[in-house]
Amino acid sequence: MHFARLLRAAGLPIGPDRVLDCVRALEIAGAHQFPLRREDWYWTMSAVLLSRQEQRPIFDQAFRIFWRDPKLAEKMMQLLLPQAHGRAPKPEEQQSQRLTDALFSQRKEEKQSERIELEAKLTFSSREVLQRMDFDTMSAAELAEAKKLIAGLRLPLPMVRTRRFQPQRAGRRIDLRKSLRESLREGGDLIPLVRAAPRELHPPLVVLCDISGSMNPYARMFLHFLHAITNDRDRVSVFVFGTRLTNITRQLRHRDVDVAMAKVADAIKDWSGGTRIGGSLREFNWRWSRRVLGQNACVLLVSDGLDREAGEGLGEEMERLAKSCRYLVWLNPLLRYDKFEARPAGVRAMLPHVDLFLPVHNLKSLVDLARTLSGPMTRTQQEIRAWR
């Protein structure tokens, strides 16, 4: 159903199984036998396609747009009516079929030039230029296109072994408790050996993002990246800070990126203000670190290091944060400059405690970040010393 495609494009989780169920529901409602009223179409499809109450506003808006044509219901019914085979179609049927094709095939002949123009907008060369363009210099149209590309990015952190075990036929360890339990079921004569192996899980990912005035264009785009990651995997915690620390993990969980960003904007009270990196890290270390930094967590710190408090107490909080996680990765948009030097006091206080120091100012830097974190990372200070 093309209406289901519209809902899917709007962000609703509509799979092929629900589409088939919707077609069956319409047939049961009698759409293949007699004309249905508009409200019959609405309630039948909403009962099958919607799974949560918060999805209904999007469904209502899409329904009004899709059914704006008064003859669209008749064309929908023609798709559900049984087709007779083995005879040549009448001229009236051919005309009806042409109308249906014109409606549901996106008018291939009429819009061929438009699609060619649309596909030409993102050729390889233009995509390459967009990936290397600084977020701060992008136009509104380029930012919109960059957000579409960011929605497809992922952050595949490698799995880590935990202390817990799970049954596995090829496991090296014998689970004695389960083996004895299985032997009791067999009468106690034979003991079938149940083997186990360490359970592997995705490590927790914790993000601390600076939203001060100097970070504004980069923080906004990075939040779109975090929305894609948060909805792709579990165990992701996102915090933003300017003069205070704010947990926005729950807001980013919303599937619709526009709704998620609106909720984030409502939750943040210090956007584009000053920066208290040390105070914000102190609040995180005391209130949140033990809750979210377990099991080999990886921490991404997104900031330019320009602290209003001139780095006071920042070194101690960075050291405490580094000892609480497995990896501490600092993403700094100032690294886009070839002649960057670690002169600010905040930068000098933070550098000794990070494992990786990477740029984050364009699409390519986000792709490089995903590639770097997906491979094995070792604690090294060789590249960090080069910045001091």
Short mmCIF file of C-alpha atoms in Angstrom, two decimals:
data_model
loop_
_atom_site.label_atom_id
_atom_site.label_comp_id
_atom_site.label_asym_id
_atom_site.label_seq_id
_atom_site.Cartn_x
_atom_site.Cartn_y
_atom_site.Cartn_z
CA MET A 1 0.00 0.00 0.00
CA HIS A 2 1.32 3.38 -0.96
CA PHE A 3 -0.27 4.92 2.12
CA ALA A 4 1.94 2.62 4.24
CA ARG A 5 4.97 3.91 2.35
CA LEU A 6 3.94 7.45 3.23
CA LEU A 7 3.66 6.50 6.91
CA ARG A 8 7.02 4.73 6.80
CA ALA A 9 8.61 7.80 5.25
CA ALA A 10 7.12 9.85 8.10
CA GLY A 11 8.96 7.70 10.63
CA LEU A 12 6.33 5.16 11.70
CA PRO A 13 7.54 1.53 12.04
CA ILE A 14 5.33 -0.01 9.34
CA GLY A 15 6.62 -3.40 8.20
CA PRO A 16 5.43 -5.70 5.40
CA ASP A 17 3.52 -7.85 7.89
CA ARG A 18 1.37 -4.90 8.97
CA VAL A 19 0.72 -3.95 5.36
CA LEU A 20 -0.57 -7.46 4.63
CA ASP A 21 -2.69 -7.39 7.78
CA CYS A 22 -4.12 -4.04 6.70
CA VAL A 23 -5.08 -5.42 3.28
CA ARG A 24 -6.79 -8.41 4.92
CA ALA A 25 -8.61 -6.10 7.34
CA LEU A 26 -9.91 -3.98 4.45
CA GLU A 27 -11.11 -7.10 2.67
CA ILE A 28 -12.91 -8.26 5.81
CA ALA A 29 -14.47 -4.80 6.10
CA GLY A 30 -15.88 -5.33 2.61
CA ALA A 31 -13.70 -3.02 0.53
CA HIS A 32 -13.67 -5.58 -2.31
CA GLN A 33 -17.47 -5.83 -2.37
CA PHE A 34 -18.94 -2.35 -1.84
CA PRO A 35 -17.68 1.22 -1.41
CA LEU A 36 -16.40 2.10 2.05
CA ARG A 37 -16.86 5.44 3.69
CA ARG A 38 -13.84 7.59 4.40
CA GLU A 39 -14.15 6.99 8.16
CA ASP A 40 -14.25 3.23 7.52
CA TRP A 41 -10.92 3.46 5.74
CA TYR A 42 -9.54 5.58 8.61
CA TRP A 43 -10.55 3.36 11.52
CA THR A 44 -9.69 0.09 9.77
CA MET A 45 -6.20 1.18 8.78
CA SER A 46 -5.44 2.97 12.05
CA ALA A 47 -6.45 -0.12 14.07
CA VAL A 48 -3.90 -2.23 12.20
CA LEU A 49 -1.06 0.17 11.38
CA LEU A 50 -0.78 2.04 14.70
CA SER A 51 0.90 0.46 17.71
CA ARG A 52 1.25 3.48 20.02
CA GLN A 53 -1.02 6.40 20.81
CA GLU A 54 1.70 8.98 20.07
CA GLN A 55 1.74 7.81 16.45
CA ARG A 56 -1.84 8.93 15.81
CA PRO A 57 -1.10 12.65 15.10
CA ILE A 58 1.31 11.65 12.32
CA PHE A 59 -1.22 9.15 11.00
CA ASP A 60 -4.00 11.76 11.00
CA GLN A 61 -1.91 14.30 9.12
CA ALA A 62 -0.77 11.73 6.55
CA PHE A 63 -4.35 10.50 6.12
CA ARG A 64 -5.62 14.01 5.39
CA ILE A 65 -2.87 14.65 2.85
CA PHE A 66 -3.21 11.27 1.16
CA TRP A 67 -7.01 11.41 0.91
CA ARG A 68 -7.25 14.98 -0.30
CA ASP A 69 -8.28 13.70 -3.76
CA PRO A 70 -12.03 12.75 -3.51
CA LYS A 71 -11.62 10.03 -6.21
CA LEU A 72 -8.66 8.40 -4.47
CA ALA A 73 -10.86 5.98 -2.52
CA GLU A 74 -12.29 4.64 -5.77
CA LYS A 75 -8.80 4.11 -7.15
CA MET A 76 -7.78 2.31 -3.95
CA MET A 77 -10.81 0.03 -4.29
CA GLN A 78 -9.81 -0.87 -7.85
CA LEU A 79 -6.57 -2.32 -6.48
CA LEU A 80 -8.54 -4.49 -4.04
CA LEU A 81 -11.18 -5.70 -6.52
CA PRO A 82 -10.58 -9.24 -7.89
CA GLN A 83 -9.17 -9.20 -11.43
CA ALA A 84 -10.53 -11.45 -14.17
CA HIS A 85 -7.88 -13.22 -16.21
CA GLY A 86 -8.02 -14.93 -19.58
CA ARG A 87 -9.77 -12.13 -21.55
CA ALA A 88 -8.68 -8.90 -23.15
CA PRO A 89 -9.42 -5.84 -21.04
CA LYS A 90 -12.06 -3.43 -22.20
CA PRO A 91 -11.08 0.11 -23.23
CA GLU A 92 -12.71 1.46 -20.07
CA GLU A 93 -10.65 -0.95 -17.96
CA GLN A 94 -7.48 0.02 -19.78
CA GLN A 95 -8.20 3.68 -19.07
CA SER A 96 -8.88 2.87 -15.40
CA GLN A 97 -5.65 0.92 -15.22
CA ARG A 98 -3.75 3.83 -16.73
CA LEU A 99 -5.25 6.14 -14.11
CA THR A 100 -4.24 3.74 -11.36
CA ASP A 101 -0.73 3.45 -12.77
CA ALA A 102 -0.52 7.22 -12.98
CA LEU A 103 -1.47 7.46 -9.31
CA PHE A 104 0.67 4.70 -7.80
CA SER A 105 3.74 4.53 -10.05
CA GLN A 106 4.78 8.12 -9.27
CA ARG A 107 3.99 9.15 -12.86
CA LYS A 108 7.17 7.79 -14.41
CA GLU A 109 6.89 9.58 -17.76
CA GLU A 110 5.85 12.94 -16.31
CA LYS A 111 8.42 13.02 -13.51
CA GLN A 112 11.37 11.38 -15.26
CA SER A 113 13.22 14.68 -15.64
CA GLU A 114 12.53 15.59 -11.99
CA ARG A 115 14.00 12.31 -10.73
CA ILE A 116 17.07 12.70 -12.92
CA GLU A 117 17.59 16.17 -11.48
CA LEU A 118 17.08 14.87 -7.94
CA GLU A 119 19.54 12.02 -8.42
CA ALA A 120 22.06 14.39 -9.96
CA LYS A 121 22.11 16.52 -6.80
CA LEU A 122 24.09 13.92 -4.92
CA THR A 123 26.53 12.52 -7.45
CA PHE A 124 29.78 11.12 -6.19
CA SER A 125 31.64 14.39 -6.58
CA SER A 126 28.98 16.51 -4.89
CA ARG A 127 28.66 13.99 -2.07
CA GLU A 128 32.41 14.09 -1.58
CA VAL A 129 32.35 17.89 -1.41
CA LEU A 130 29.49 17.80 1.09
CA GLN A 131 31.32 15.31 3.30
CA ARG A 132 34.35 17.58 3.56
CA MET A 133 32.41 20.81 4.04
CA ASP A 134 32.54 22.38 7.50
CA PHE A 135 29.20 22.34 9.33
CA ASP A 136 29.66 26.00 10.19
CA THR A 137 29.87 27.03 6.51
CA MET A 138 26.94 24.98 5.18
CA SER A 139 23.84 26.62 3.80
CA ALA A 140 20.36 25.64 4.97
CA ALA A 141 19.92 23.27 2.00
CA GLU A 142 23.33 21.69 2.59
CA LEU A 143 22.58 21.22 6.29
CA ALA A 144 19.30 19.50 5.42
CA GLU A 145 21.09 17.15 3.02
CA ALA A 146 23.81 16.48 5.60
CA LYS A 147 21.19 15.55 8.19
CA LYS A 148 19.77 12.96 5.78
CA LEU A 149 23.21 11.40 5.38
CA ILE A 150 23.82 11.49 9.13
CA ALA A 151 20.59 9.54 9.71
CA GLY A 152 22.19 6.57 7.95
CA LEU A 153 25.43 6.57 9.97
CA ARG A 154 26.06 3.99 12.68
CA LEU A 155 28.66 3.50 15.41
CA PRO A 156 29.52 -0.24 15.53
CA LEU A 157 31.50 -0.59 18.74
CA PRO A 158 33.10 -4.05 19.04
CA MET A 159 31.55 -6.52 21.47
CA VAL A 160 33.23 -7.03 24.86
CA ARG A 161 33.28 -10.10 27.08
CA THR A 162 31.52 -9.94 30.41
CA ARG A 163 31.97 -11.98 33.57
CA ARG A 164 28.67 -13.74 33.05
CA PHE A 165 28.44 -16.98 31.09
CA GLN A 166 25.85 -18.31 28.67
CA PRO A 167 25.25 -21.86 27.35
CA GLN A 168 27.27 -22.62 24.23
CA ARG A 169 28.01 -25.98 22.64
CA ALA A 170 31.57 -25.07 21.74
CA GLY A 171 32.28 -23.37 25.07
CA ARG A 172 35.48 -24.26 26.90
CA ARG A 173 33.97 -24.05 30.37
CA ILE A 174 31.71 -26.75 31.82
CA ASP A 175 28.65 -25.47 33.64
CA LEU A 176 28.65 -27.94 36.54
CA ARG A 177 25.35 -26.77 38.04
CA LYS A 178 23.40 -27.15 34.80
CA SER A 179 25.17 -30.43 34.02
CA LEU A 180 24.04 -31.95 37.34
CA ARG A 181 20.55 -30.60 36.78
CA GLU A 182 20.41 -32.30 33.38
CA SER A 183 21.69 -35.56 34.88
CA LEU A 184 18.79 -35.62 37.35
CA ARG A 185 16.38 -35.44 34.45
CA GLU A 186 18.06 -38.50 32.92
CA GLY A 187 17.89 -40.51 36.13
CA GLY A 188 21.36 -39.72 37.43
CA ASP A 189 23.16 -42.42 35.44
CA LEU A 190 24.68 -40.23 32.75
CA ILE A 191 25.91 -36.70 33.13
CA PRO A 192 25.53 -34.69 29.91
CA LEU A 193 28.13 -31.95 29.99
CA VAL A 194 26.67 -28.50 29.48
CA ARG A 195 29.28 -26.07 28.20
CA ALA A 196 29.30 -22.30 28.54
CA ALA A 197 31.20 -19.34 27.19
CA PRO A 198 31.52 -15.72 28.34
CA ARG A 199 28.60 -13.57 27.29
CA GLU A 200 29.43 -10.80 24.83
CA LEU A 201 27.60 -7.47 24.87
CA HIS A 202 27.92 -4.10 23.27
CA PRO A 203 29.78 -1.84 25.72
CA PRO A 204 27.88 1.15 27.09
CA LEU A 205 28.36 4.35 25.13
CA VAL A 206 28.26 7.61 27.08
CA VAL A 207 28.37 10.97 25.31
CA LEU A 208 29.08 14.33 26.95
CA CYS A 209 28.40 17.12 24.44
CA ASP A 210 29.28 20.79 24.89
CA ILE A 211 26.41 23.08 23.75
CA SER A 212 28.01 26.45 24.51
CA GLY A 213 27.95 29.32 22.03
CA SER A 214 31.25 28.41 20.38
CA MET A 215 30.04 24.81 19.85
CA ASN A 216 26.56 25.68 18.56
CA PRO A 217 26.79 24.66 14.84
CA TYR A 218 28.70 21.46 15.61
CA ALA A 219 26.62 20.42 18.62
CA ARG A 220 23.38 20.66 16.62
CA MET A 221 24.66 18.36 13.87
CA PHE A 222 26.25 15.96 16.35
CA LEU A 223 22.91 15.63 18.15
CA HIS A 224 21.41 14.37 14.88
CA PHE A 225 24.22 11.81 14.78
CA LEU A 226 23.45 10.82 18.37
CA HIS A 227 19.77 10.42 17.51
CA ALA A 228 20.68 7.88 14.82
CA ILE A 229 22.95 5.99 17.24
CA THR A 230 20.49 6.04 20.13
CA ASN A 231 17.73 4.54 17.98
CA ASP A 232 20.07 1.94 16.46
CA ARG A 233 21.43 0.30 19.64
CA ASP A 234 20.81 0.08 23.35
CA ARG A 235 22.94 1.15 26.32
CA VAL A 236 23.54 4.68 25.04
CA SER A 237 23.49 7.64 27.45
CA VAL A 238 23.69 11.22 26.20
CA PHE A 239 24.38 14.31 28.31
CA VAL A 240 24.80 17.91 27.22
CA PHE A 241 26.37 20.72 29.18
CA GLY A 242 26.96 24.44 29.01
CA THR A 243 26.75 25.91 32.46
CA ARG A 244 24.86 22.86 33.78
CA LEU A 245 24.55 19.15 32.99
CA THR A 246 21.37 17.81 31.32
CA ASN A 247 20.50 14.19 30.57
CA ILE A 248 18.72 13.99 27.17
CA THR A 249 18.83 10.22 26.65
CA ARG A 250 15.08 9.77 26.97
CA GLN A 251 14.33 12.64 24.57
CA LEU A 252 16.60 11.20 21.86
CA ARG A 253 14.84 7.83 22.04
CA HIS A 254 11.91 9.18 20.05
CA ARG A 255 11.91 7.71 16.53
CA ASP A 256 10.96 10.91 14.75
CA VAL A 257 14.07 13.09 14.60
CA ASP A 258 12.10 16.36 14.49
CA VAL A 259 10.06 15.41 17.55
CA ALA A 260 13.23 14.26 19.33
CA MET A 261 15.03 17.54 18.63
CA ALA A 262 12.02 19.53 19.82
CA LYS A 263 11.99 17.58 23.08
CA VAL A 264 15.74 18.11 23.47
CA ALA A 265 15.32 21.86 22.95
CA ASP A 266 12.63 21.95 25.64
CA ALA A 267 14.86 20.07 28.09
CA ILE A 268 17.94 22.27 27.64
CA LYS A 269 17.94 25.58 29.52
CA ASP A 270 21.50 26.77 28.80
CA TRP A 271 21.89 26.38 25.04
CA SER A 272 24.51 28.67 23.41
CA GLY A 273 25.53 30.14 26.74
CA GLY A 274 28.77 29.96 28.69
CA THR A 275 30.87 26.87 29.41
CA ARG A 276 31.68 25.25 32.74
CA ILE A 277 33.42 22.06 31.66
CA GLY A 278 34.96 21.33 35.04
CA GLY A 279 31.74 21.90 36.98
CA SER A 280 29.71 19.82 34.53
CA LEU A 281 32.17 16.92 34.67
CA ARG A 282 32.17 17.13 38.45
CA GLU A 283 28.38 16.79 38.48
CA PHE A 284 28.56 13.83 36.09
CA ASN A 285 31.25 12.05 38.11
CA TRP A 286 29.29 12.34 41.35
CA ARG A 287 25.74 11.79 40.09
CA TRP A 288 25.91 9.60 36.99
CA SER A 289 29.23 7.81 36.55
CA ARG A 290 28.36 4.75 38.63
CA ARG A 291 25.00 4.40 36.89
CA VAL A 292 26.18 4.47 33.28
CA LEU A 293 29.93 3.73 33.22
CA GLY A 294 29.87 0.00 33.98
CA GLN A 295 31.13 -2.89 31.84
CA ASN A 296 33.92 -1.27 29.82
CA ALA A 297 32.05 1.87 28.83
CA CYS A 298 33.34 4.16 26.09
CA VAL A 299 32.99 7.92 26.69
CA LEU A 300 32.82 10.50 23.90
CA LEU A 301 33.57 14.03 25.08
CA VAL A 302 32.53 16.60 22.47
CA SER A 303 33.95 20.03 23.30
CA ASP A 304 36.36 22.69 22.06
CA GLY A 305 37.95 22.86 25.52
CA LEU A 306 37.29 26.59 25.96
CA ASP A 307 36.34 26.68 29.64
CA ARG A 308 34.96 29.83 31.24
CA GLU A 309 36.60 28.84 34.53
CA ALA A 310 40.05 28.65 32.86
CA GLY A 311 40.38 24.94 33.56
CA GLU A 312 40.04 25.23 37.33
CA GLY A 313 39.60 21.71 38.73
CA LEU A 314 39.19 20.34 35.21
CA GLY A 315 42.28 18.13 35.32
CA GLU A 316 41.11 16.31 38.45
CA GLU A 317 37.65 15.66 37.02
CA MET A 318 39.10 14.44 33.72
CA GLU A 319 41.37 12.06 35.58
CA ARG A 320 38.45 10.70 37.60
CA LEU A 321 36.40 10.27 34.41
CA ALA A 322 39.25 8.50 32.58
CA LYS A 323 39.66 6.01 35.44
CA SER A 324 35.93 5.21 35.40
CA CYS A 325 35.71 4.14 31.74
CA ARG A 326 37.61 1.95 29.33
CA TYR A 327 38.20 4.60 26.67
CA LEU A 328 37.89 8.37 26.79
CA VAL A 329 37.67 9.91 23.31
CA TRP A 330 37.81 13.69 22.93
CA LEU A 331 36.16 15.13 19.81
CA ASN A 332 37.21 18.72 19.18
CA PRO A 333 36.04 20.80 16.17
CA LEU A 334 39.09 23.06 16.55
CA LEU A 335 41.21 20.27 15.07
CA ARG A 336 39.88 21.34 11.67
CA TYR A 337 42.67 23.93 11.75
CA ASP A 338 46.05 22.61 10.63
CA LYS A 339 47.90 24.96 12.96
CA PHE A 340 45.89 24.13 16.07
CA GLU A 341 47.91 24.43 19.28
CA ALA A 342 46.93 23.37 22.78
CA ARG A 343 47.28 26.83 24.32
CA PRO A 344 43.98 27.32 26.27
CA ALA A 345 44.20 26.24 29.89
CA GLY A 346 41.20 23.94 29.53
CA VAL A 347 42.75 22.10 26.59
CA ARG A 348 46.05 21.61 28.44
CA ALA A 349 44.19 20.27 31.48
CA MET A 350 42.17 17.76 29.45
CA LEU A 351 44.73 16.35 27.01
CA PRO A 352 46.78 14.18 29.43
CA HIS A 353 43.74 12.06 30.30
CA VAL A 354 42.25 11.18 26.89
CA ASP A 355 42.97 8.11 24.77
CA LEU A 356 42.01 9.56 21.39
CA PHE A 357 41.93 13.16 20.19
CA LEU A 358 39.87 13.50 16.99
CA PRO A 359 38.16 16.25 14.97
CA VAL A 360 34.39 16.55 14.61
CA HIS A 361 33.48 19.31 12.16
CA ASN A 362 32.09 17.62 9.01
CA LEU A 363 30.54 14.42 7.72
CA LYS A 364 33.90 12.85 6.96
CA SER A 365 34.99 13.25 10.58
CA LEU A 366 31.87 11.36 11.72
CA VAL A 367 32.59 8.55 9.25
CA ASP A 368 36.21 8.41 10.43
CA LEU A 369 35.01 8.31 14.03
CA ALA A 370 32.80 5.29 13.32
CA ARG A 371 35.66 3.56 11.51
CA THR A 372 38.09 4.24 14.35
CA LEU A 373 35.79 3.05 17.14
CA SER A 374 34.75 -0.09 15.24
CA GLY A 375 38.31 -1.42 15.32
CA PRO A 376 40.57 -2.35 18.23
CA MET A 377 41.62 0.60 20.34
CA THR A 378 44.68 0.61 22.56
CA ARG A 379 45.60 3.15 25.19
CA THR A 380 48.41 5.22 23.74
CA GLN A 381 49.64 8.72 24.46
CA GLN A 382 51.96 9.06 21.46
CA GLU A 383 49.56 11.12 19.34
CA ILE A 384 48.34 13.02 22.40
CA ARG A 385 51.86 14.18 23.28
CA ALA A 386 52.19 15.69 19.81
CA TRP A 387 49.52 18.24 20.71
CA ARG A 388 51.07 19.38 23.96
#
